Coordinates of C-alpha atoms in Angstrom, one line a residue:
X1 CA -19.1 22.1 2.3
X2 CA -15.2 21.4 2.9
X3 CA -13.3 24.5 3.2
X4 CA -9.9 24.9 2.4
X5 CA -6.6 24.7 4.9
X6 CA -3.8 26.7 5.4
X7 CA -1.6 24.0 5.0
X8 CA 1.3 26.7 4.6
X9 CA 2.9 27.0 7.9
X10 CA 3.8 23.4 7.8
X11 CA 7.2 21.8 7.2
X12 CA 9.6 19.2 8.0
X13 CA 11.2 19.4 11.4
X14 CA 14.5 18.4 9.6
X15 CA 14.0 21.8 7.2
X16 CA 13.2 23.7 10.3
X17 CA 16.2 24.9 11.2
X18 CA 15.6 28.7 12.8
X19 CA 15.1 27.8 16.3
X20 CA 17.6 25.0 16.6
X21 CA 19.8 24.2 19.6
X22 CA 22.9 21.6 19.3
X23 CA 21.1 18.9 20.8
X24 CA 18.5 18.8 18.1
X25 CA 21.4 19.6 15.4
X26 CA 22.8 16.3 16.7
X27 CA 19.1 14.5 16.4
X28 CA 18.6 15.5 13.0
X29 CA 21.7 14.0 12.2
X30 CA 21.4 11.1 13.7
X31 CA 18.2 10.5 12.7
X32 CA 19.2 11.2 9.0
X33 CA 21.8 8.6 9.3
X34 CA 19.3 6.0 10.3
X35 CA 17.0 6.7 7.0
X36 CA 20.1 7.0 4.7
X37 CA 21.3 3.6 5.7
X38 CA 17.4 2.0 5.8
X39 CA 17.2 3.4 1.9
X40 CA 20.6 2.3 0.7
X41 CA 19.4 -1.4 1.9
X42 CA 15.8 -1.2 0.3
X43 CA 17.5 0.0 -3.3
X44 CA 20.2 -2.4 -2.8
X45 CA 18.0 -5.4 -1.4
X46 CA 14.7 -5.7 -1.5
X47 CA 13.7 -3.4 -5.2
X48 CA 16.0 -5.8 -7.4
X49 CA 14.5 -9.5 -5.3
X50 CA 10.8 -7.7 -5.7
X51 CA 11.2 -6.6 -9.4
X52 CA 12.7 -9.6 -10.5
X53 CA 10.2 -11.5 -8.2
X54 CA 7.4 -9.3 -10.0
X55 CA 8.6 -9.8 -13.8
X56 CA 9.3 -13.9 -12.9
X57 CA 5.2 -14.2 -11.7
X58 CA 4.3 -11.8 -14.7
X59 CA 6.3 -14.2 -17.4
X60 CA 4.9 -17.3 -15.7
X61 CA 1.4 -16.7 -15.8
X62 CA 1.6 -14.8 -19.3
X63 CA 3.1 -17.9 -20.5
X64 CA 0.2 -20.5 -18.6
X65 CA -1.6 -18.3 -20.2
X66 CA -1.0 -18.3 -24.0
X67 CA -0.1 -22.0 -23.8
X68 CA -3.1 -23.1 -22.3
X69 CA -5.5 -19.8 -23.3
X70 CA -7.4 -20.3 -19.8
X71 CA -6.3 -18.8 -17.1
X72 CA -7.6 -19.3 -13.2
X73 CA -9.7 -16.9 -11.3
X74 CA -6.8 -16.9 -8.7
X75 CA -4.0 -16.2 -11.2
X76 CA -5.7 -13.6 -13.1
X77 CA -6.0 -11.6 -9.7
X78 CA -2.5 -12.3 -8.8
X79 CA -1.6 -10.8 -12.3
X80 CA -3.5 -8.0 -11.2
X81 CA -2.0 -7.5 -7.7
X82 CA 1.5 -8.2 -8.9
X83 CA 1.2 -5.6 -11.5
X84 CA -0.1 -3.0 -8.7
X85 CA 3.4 -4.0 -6.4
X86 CA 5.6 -3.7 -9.1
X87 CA 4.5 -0.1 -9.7
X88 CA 4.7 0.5 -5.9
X89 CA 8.1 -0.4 -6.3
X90 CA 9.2 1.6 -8.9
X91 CA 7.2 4.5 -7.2
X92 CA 9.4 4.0 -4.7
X93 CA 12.5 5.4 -6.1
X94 CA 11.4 8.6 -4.9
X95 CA 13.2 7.4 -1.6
X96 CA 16.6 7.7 -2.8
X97 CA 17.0 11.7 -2.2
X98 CA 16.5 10.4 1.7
X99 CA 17.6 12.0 4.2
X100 CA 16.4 15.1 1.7
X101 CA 13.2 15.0 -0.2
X102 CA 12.5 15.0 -3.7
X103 CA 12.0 19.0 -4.7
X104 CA 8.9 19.0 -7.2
X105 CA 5.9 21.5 -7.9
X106 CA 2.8 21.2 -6.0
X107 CA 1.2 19.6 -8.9
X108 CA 3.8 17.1 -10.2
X109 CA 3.8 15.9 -6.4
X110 CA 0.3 15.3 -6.2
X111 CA 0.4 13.7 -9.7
X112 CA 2.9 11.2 -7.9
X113 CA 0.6 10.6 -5.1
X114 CA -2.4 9.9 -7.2
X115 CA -0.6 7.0 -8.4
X116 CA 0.9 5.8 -5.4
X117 CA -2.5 5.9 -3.9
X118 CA -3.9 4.1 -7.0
X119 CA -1.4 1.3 -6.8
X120 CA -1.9 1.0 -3.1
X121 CA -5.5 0.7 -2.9
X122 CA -5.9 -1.6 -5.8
X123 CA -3.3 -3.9 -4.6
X124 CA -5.3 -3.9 -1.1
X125 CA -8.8 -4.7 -2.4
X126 CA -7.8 -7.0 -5.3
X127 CA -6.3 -9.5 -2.6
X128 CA -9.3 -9.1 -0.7
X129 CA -11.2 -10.4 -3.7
X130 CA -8.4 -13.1 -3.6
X131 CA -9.6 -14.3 -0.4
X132 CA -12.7 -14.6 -1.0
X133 CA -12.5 -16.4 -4.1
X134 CA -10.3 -19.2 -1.7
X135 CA -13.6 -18.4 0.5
X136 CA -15.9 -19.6 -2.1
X137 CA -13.5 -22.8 -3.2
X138 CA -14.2 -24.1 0.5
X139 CA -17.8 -23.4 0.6
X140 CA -19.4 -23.1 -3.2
X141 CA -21.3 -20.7 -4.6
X142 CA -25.1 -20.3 -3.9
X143 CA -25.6 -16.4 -4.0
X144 CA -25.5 -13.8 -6.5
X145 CA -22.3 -12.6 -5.1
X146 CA -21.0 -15.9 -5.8
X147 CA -21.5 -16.3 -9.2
X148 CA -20.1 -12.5 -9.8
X149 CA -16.3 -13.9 -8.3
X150 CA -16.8 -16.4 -10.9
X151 CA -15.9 -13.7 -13.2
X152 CA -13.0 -12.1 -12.2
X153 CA -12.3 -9.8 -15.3
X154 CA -15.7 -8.0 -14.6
X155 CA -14.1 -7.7 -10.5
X156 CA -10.8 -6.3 -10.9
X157 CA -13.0 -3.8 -13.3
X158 CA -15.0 -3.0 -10.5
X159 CA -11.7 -2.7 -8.3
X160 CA -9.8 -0.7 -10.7
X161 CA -13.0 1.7 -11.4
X162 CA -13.3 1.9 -7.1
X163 CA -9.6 2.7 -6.4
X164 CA -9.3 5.4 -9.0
X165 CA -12.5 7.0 -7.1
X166 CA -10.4 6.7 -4.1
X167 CA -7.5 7.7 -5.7
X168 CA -9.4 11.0 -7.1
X169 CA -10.7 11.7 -4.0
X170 CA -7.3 11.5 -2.2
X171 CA -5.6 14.0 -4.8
X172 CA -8.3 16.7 -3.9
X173 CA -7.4 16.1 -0.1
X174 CA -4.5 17.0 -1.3
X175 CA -5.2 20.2 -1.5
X176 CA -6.1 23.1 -4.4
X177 CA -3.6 25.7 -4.0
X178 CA -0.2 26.6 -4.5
X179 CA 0.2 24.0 -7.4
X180 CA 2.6 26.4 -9.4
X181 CA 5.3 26.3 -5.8
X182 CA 7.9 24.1 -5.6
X183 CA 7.9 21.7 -2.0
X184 CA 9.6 18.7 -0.6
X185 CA 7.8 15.8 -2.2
X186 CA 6.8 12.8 -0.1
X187 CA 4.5 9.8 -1.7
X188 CA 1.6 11.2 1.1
X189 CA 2.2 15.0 1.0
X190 CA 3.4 16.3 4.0
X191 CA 1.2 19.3 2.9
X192 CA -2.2 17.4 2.4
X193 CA -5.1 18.3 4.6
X194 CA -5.9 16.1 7.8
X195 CA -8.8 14.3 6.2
X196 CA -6.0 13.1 3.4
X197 CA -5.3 10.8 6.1
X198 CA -8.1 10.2 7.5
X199 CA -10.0 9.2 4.4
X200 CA -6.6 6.6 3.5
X201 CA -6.8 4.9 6.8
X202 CA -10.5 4.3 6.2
X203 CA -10.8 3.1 3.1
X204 CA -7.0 1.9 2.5
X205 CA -6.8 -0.4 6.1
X206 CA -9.9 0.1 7.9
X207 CA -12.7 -1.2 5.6
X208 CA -10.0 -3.9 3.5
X209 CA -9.1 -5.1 7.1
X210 CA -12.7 -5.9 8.4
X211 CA -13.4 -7.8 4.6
X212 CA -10.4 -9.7 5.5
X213 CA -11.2 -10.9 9.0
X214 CA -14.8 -11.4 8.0
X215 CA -13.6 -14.0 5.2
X216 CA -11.1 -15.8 7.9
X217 CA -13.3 -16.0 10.3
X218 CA -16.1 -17.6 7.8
X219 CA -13.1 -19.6 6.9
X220 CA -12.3 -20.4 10.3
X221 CA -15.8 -20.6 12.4
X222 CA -18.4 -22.1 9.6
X223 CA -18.4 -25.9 9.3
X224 CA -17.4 -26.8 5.5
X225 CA -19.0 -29.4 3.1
X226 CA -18.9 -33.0 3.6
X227 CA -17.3 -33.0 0.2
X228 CA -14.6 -30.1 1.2
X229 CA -11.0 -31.0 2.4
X230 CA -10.0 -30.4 5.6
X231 CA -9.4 -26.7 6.9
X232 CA -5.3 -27.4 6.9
X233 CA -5.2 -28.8 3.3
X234 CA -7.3 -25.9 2.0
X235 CA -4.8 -23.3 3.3
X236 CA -1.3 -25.7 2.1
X237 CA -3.4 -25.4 -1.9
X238 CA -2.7 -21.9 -1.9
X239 CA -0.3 -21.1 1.0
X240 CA 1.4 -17.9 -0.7
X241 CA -2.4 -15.7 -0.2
X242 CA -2.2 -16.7 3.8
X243 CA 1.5 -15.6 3.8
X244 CA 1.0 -12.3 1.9
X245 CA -2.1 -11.6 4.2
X246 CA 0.5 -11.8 7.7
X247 CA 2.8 -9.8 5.9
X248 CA 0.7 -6.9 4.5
X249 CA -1.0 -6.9 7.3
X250 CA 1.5 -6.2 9.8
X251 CA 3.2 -3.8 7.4
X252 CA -0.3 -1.4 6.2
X253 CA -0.7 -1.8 10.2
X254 CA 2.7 0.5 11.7
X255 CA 2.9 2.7 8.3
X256 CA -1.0 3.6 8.6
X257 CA -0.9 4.1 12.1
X258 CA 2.1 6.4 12.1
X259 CA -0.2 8.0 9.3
X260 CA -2.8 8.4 11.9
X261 CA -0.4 10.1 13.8
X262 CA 0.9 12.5 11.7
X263 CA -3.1 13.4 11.2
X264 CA -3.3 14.3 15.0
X265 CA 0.2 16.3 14.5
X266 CA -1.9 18.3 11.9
X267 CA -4.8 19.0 13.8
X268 CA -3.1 20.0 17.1
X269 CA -0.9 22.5 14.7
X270 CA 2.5 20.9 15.3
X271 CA 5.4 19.9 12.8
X272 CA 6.4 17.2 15.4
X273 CA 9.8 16.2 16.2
X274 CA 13.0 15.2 14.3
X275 CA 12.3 11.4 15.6
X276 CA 8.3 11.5 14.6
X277 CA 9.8 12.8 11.1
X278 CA 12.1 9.7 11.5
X279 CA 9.6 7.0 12.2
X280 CA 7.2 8.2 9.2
X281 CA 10.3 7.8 6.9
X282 CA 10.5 4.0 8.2
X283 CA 7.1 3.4 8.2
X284 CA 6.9 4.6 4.4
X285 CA 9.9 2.4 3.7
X286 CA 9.0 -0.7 5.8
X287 CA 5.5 -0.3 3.0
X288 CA 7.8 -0.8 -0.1
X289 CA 9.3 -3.4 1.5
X290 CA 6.6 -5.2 1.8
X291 CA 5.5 -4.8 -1.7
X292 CA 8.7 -6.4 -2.3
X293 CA 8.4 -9.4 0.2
X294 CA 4.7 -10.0 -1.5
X295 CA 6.2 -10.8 -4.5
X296 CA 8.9 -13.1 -3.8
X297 CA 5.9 -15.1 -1.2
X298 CA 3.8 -15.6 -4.1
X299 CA 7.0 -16.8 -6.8
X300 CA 8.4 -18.9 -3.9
X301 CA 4.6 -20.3 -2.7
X302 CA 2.2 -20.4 -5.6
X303 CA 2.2 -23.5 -7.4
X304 CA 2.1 -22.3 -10.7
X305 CA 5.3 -20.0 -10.0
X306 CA 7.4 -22.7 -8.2

């Protein structure tokens, strides 16, 4: 049975200002500098290219759509994933208190979280069913898994259904108490229990990471059809999935492992330092970003779009 922690004695090294000496005064400013210029070039950049990136793929597909009333397995995913980003994006907008935090009750925090969570996971696992649909173009389908891609409506149900377990899950490990007091609101509570972050890494980088390697490697290692085009003509047909894939991957990476790290903060009873507080701030920015980046790869790469 999970018991519930005492999540109360922690806080933001930034708030903690009882035991302070002028060298960490200067820190926190510094490092408060840094973030506030980092968040006045993601709101001034990157949310207008990746919501107007976003609404461009939404209105071209839409439009495929009701003109020719089909619409590709591919597509209909990227619908679904561009969807999931664009409300990553506006979720984001809780960054522009930075350096401070957003002040909200416990409640209306984890409300927030709940659908940051859902957005994030769903946007992870829907490309991995993106991959392997490209997967099963290369090599076609024998298997009962196979024919199930075929029908991608009844998979992003089974996605959507999966991340809002996830997403349930991850607003328990939240944490039960205290949701009448008011906190400092981050998108991952600074207040959630350890396993908060534990269970995210696992199931929100850890698992979707192994899916995705096991599909490139297929991609890469088993000898295609005699019919199938060659390996380097397969990847130019849909160049803007092998793009996003770099890019997501090398952002989840830094922002989960500095989530990873906060976990072992946690556990050892520390609040960390001004610059650890610093870093997590980038990492969680560097992650809109790359919702934002997604976007514009897949209006500037997929055919469709371009």
């Amino acid at each position: 049975r999970m018991t519930s922690h005492n999540m109360t004695w922690i806080s933001y090294p930034s708030k903690n200002l009882a035991f302070t000496s002028p060298e960490e005064i200067e820190d926190i400013i510094a490092s408060q500098n840094i973030i506030s210029r980092l968040m006045h070039c993601y709101i001034a950049f990157f949310v207008p290219t990746g919501l107007i990136a976003g609404i461009c793929i939404l209105v071209v597909l839409i439009k495929n759509y009701v003109q020719h009333k089909v619409i590709e397995n591919l597509d209909l995913l990227l619908l679904h994933f561009t969807i999931s980003n664009i409300i990553m994006i506006l979720l984001s907008f809780t960054v522009i208190t930075r350096p401070d935090y957003l002040t909200a009750t416990h409640l209306a925090c984890n409300v927030l979280s709940f659908f940051f969570n859902f957005s994030y996971f769903n946007s992870q696992y829907v490309f991995v069913l993106m991959l392997l649909i490209l997967l099963l173009k290369r090599f076609p389908p024998r298997t009962a898994l196979c024919k199930a891609t075929q029908r991608p409506i009844l998979c992003a149900g089974i996605v959507l259904t999966y991340t809002f377990c996830l997403s349930l899950t991850e607003a328990v490990l939240v944490g039960t108490d205290n949701y009448h007091l008011e906190t400092d609101c981050q998108l991952d509570p600074l207040f959630a229990w350890p396993e908060y972050e534990i269970v995210k890494f696992t199931f929100g980088f850890g698992i979707p990471l192994f899916l995705q390697i096991l599909c490139f490697t297929v991609l890469l290692a088993k000898a295609a059809p005699a019919e199938a085009p060659a390996l380097q003509q397969h990847i130019r047909t849909s160049p803007a999935v092998y793009v996003t894939s770099v890019t997501m991957f090398m952002c989840r990476l830094f922002y989960n492992l500095m989530l990873l790290f906060r976990t072992t903060l946690k556990l050892q009873k520390s609040t960390g330092t001004t610059k650890n507080e610093l870093v997590m701030n980038i990492a969680e920015i560097v992650l809109f970003c790359e919702s934002c980046a997604s976007l514009v790869f897949i209006l500037g790469l997929h055919k469709p779009c371009k």
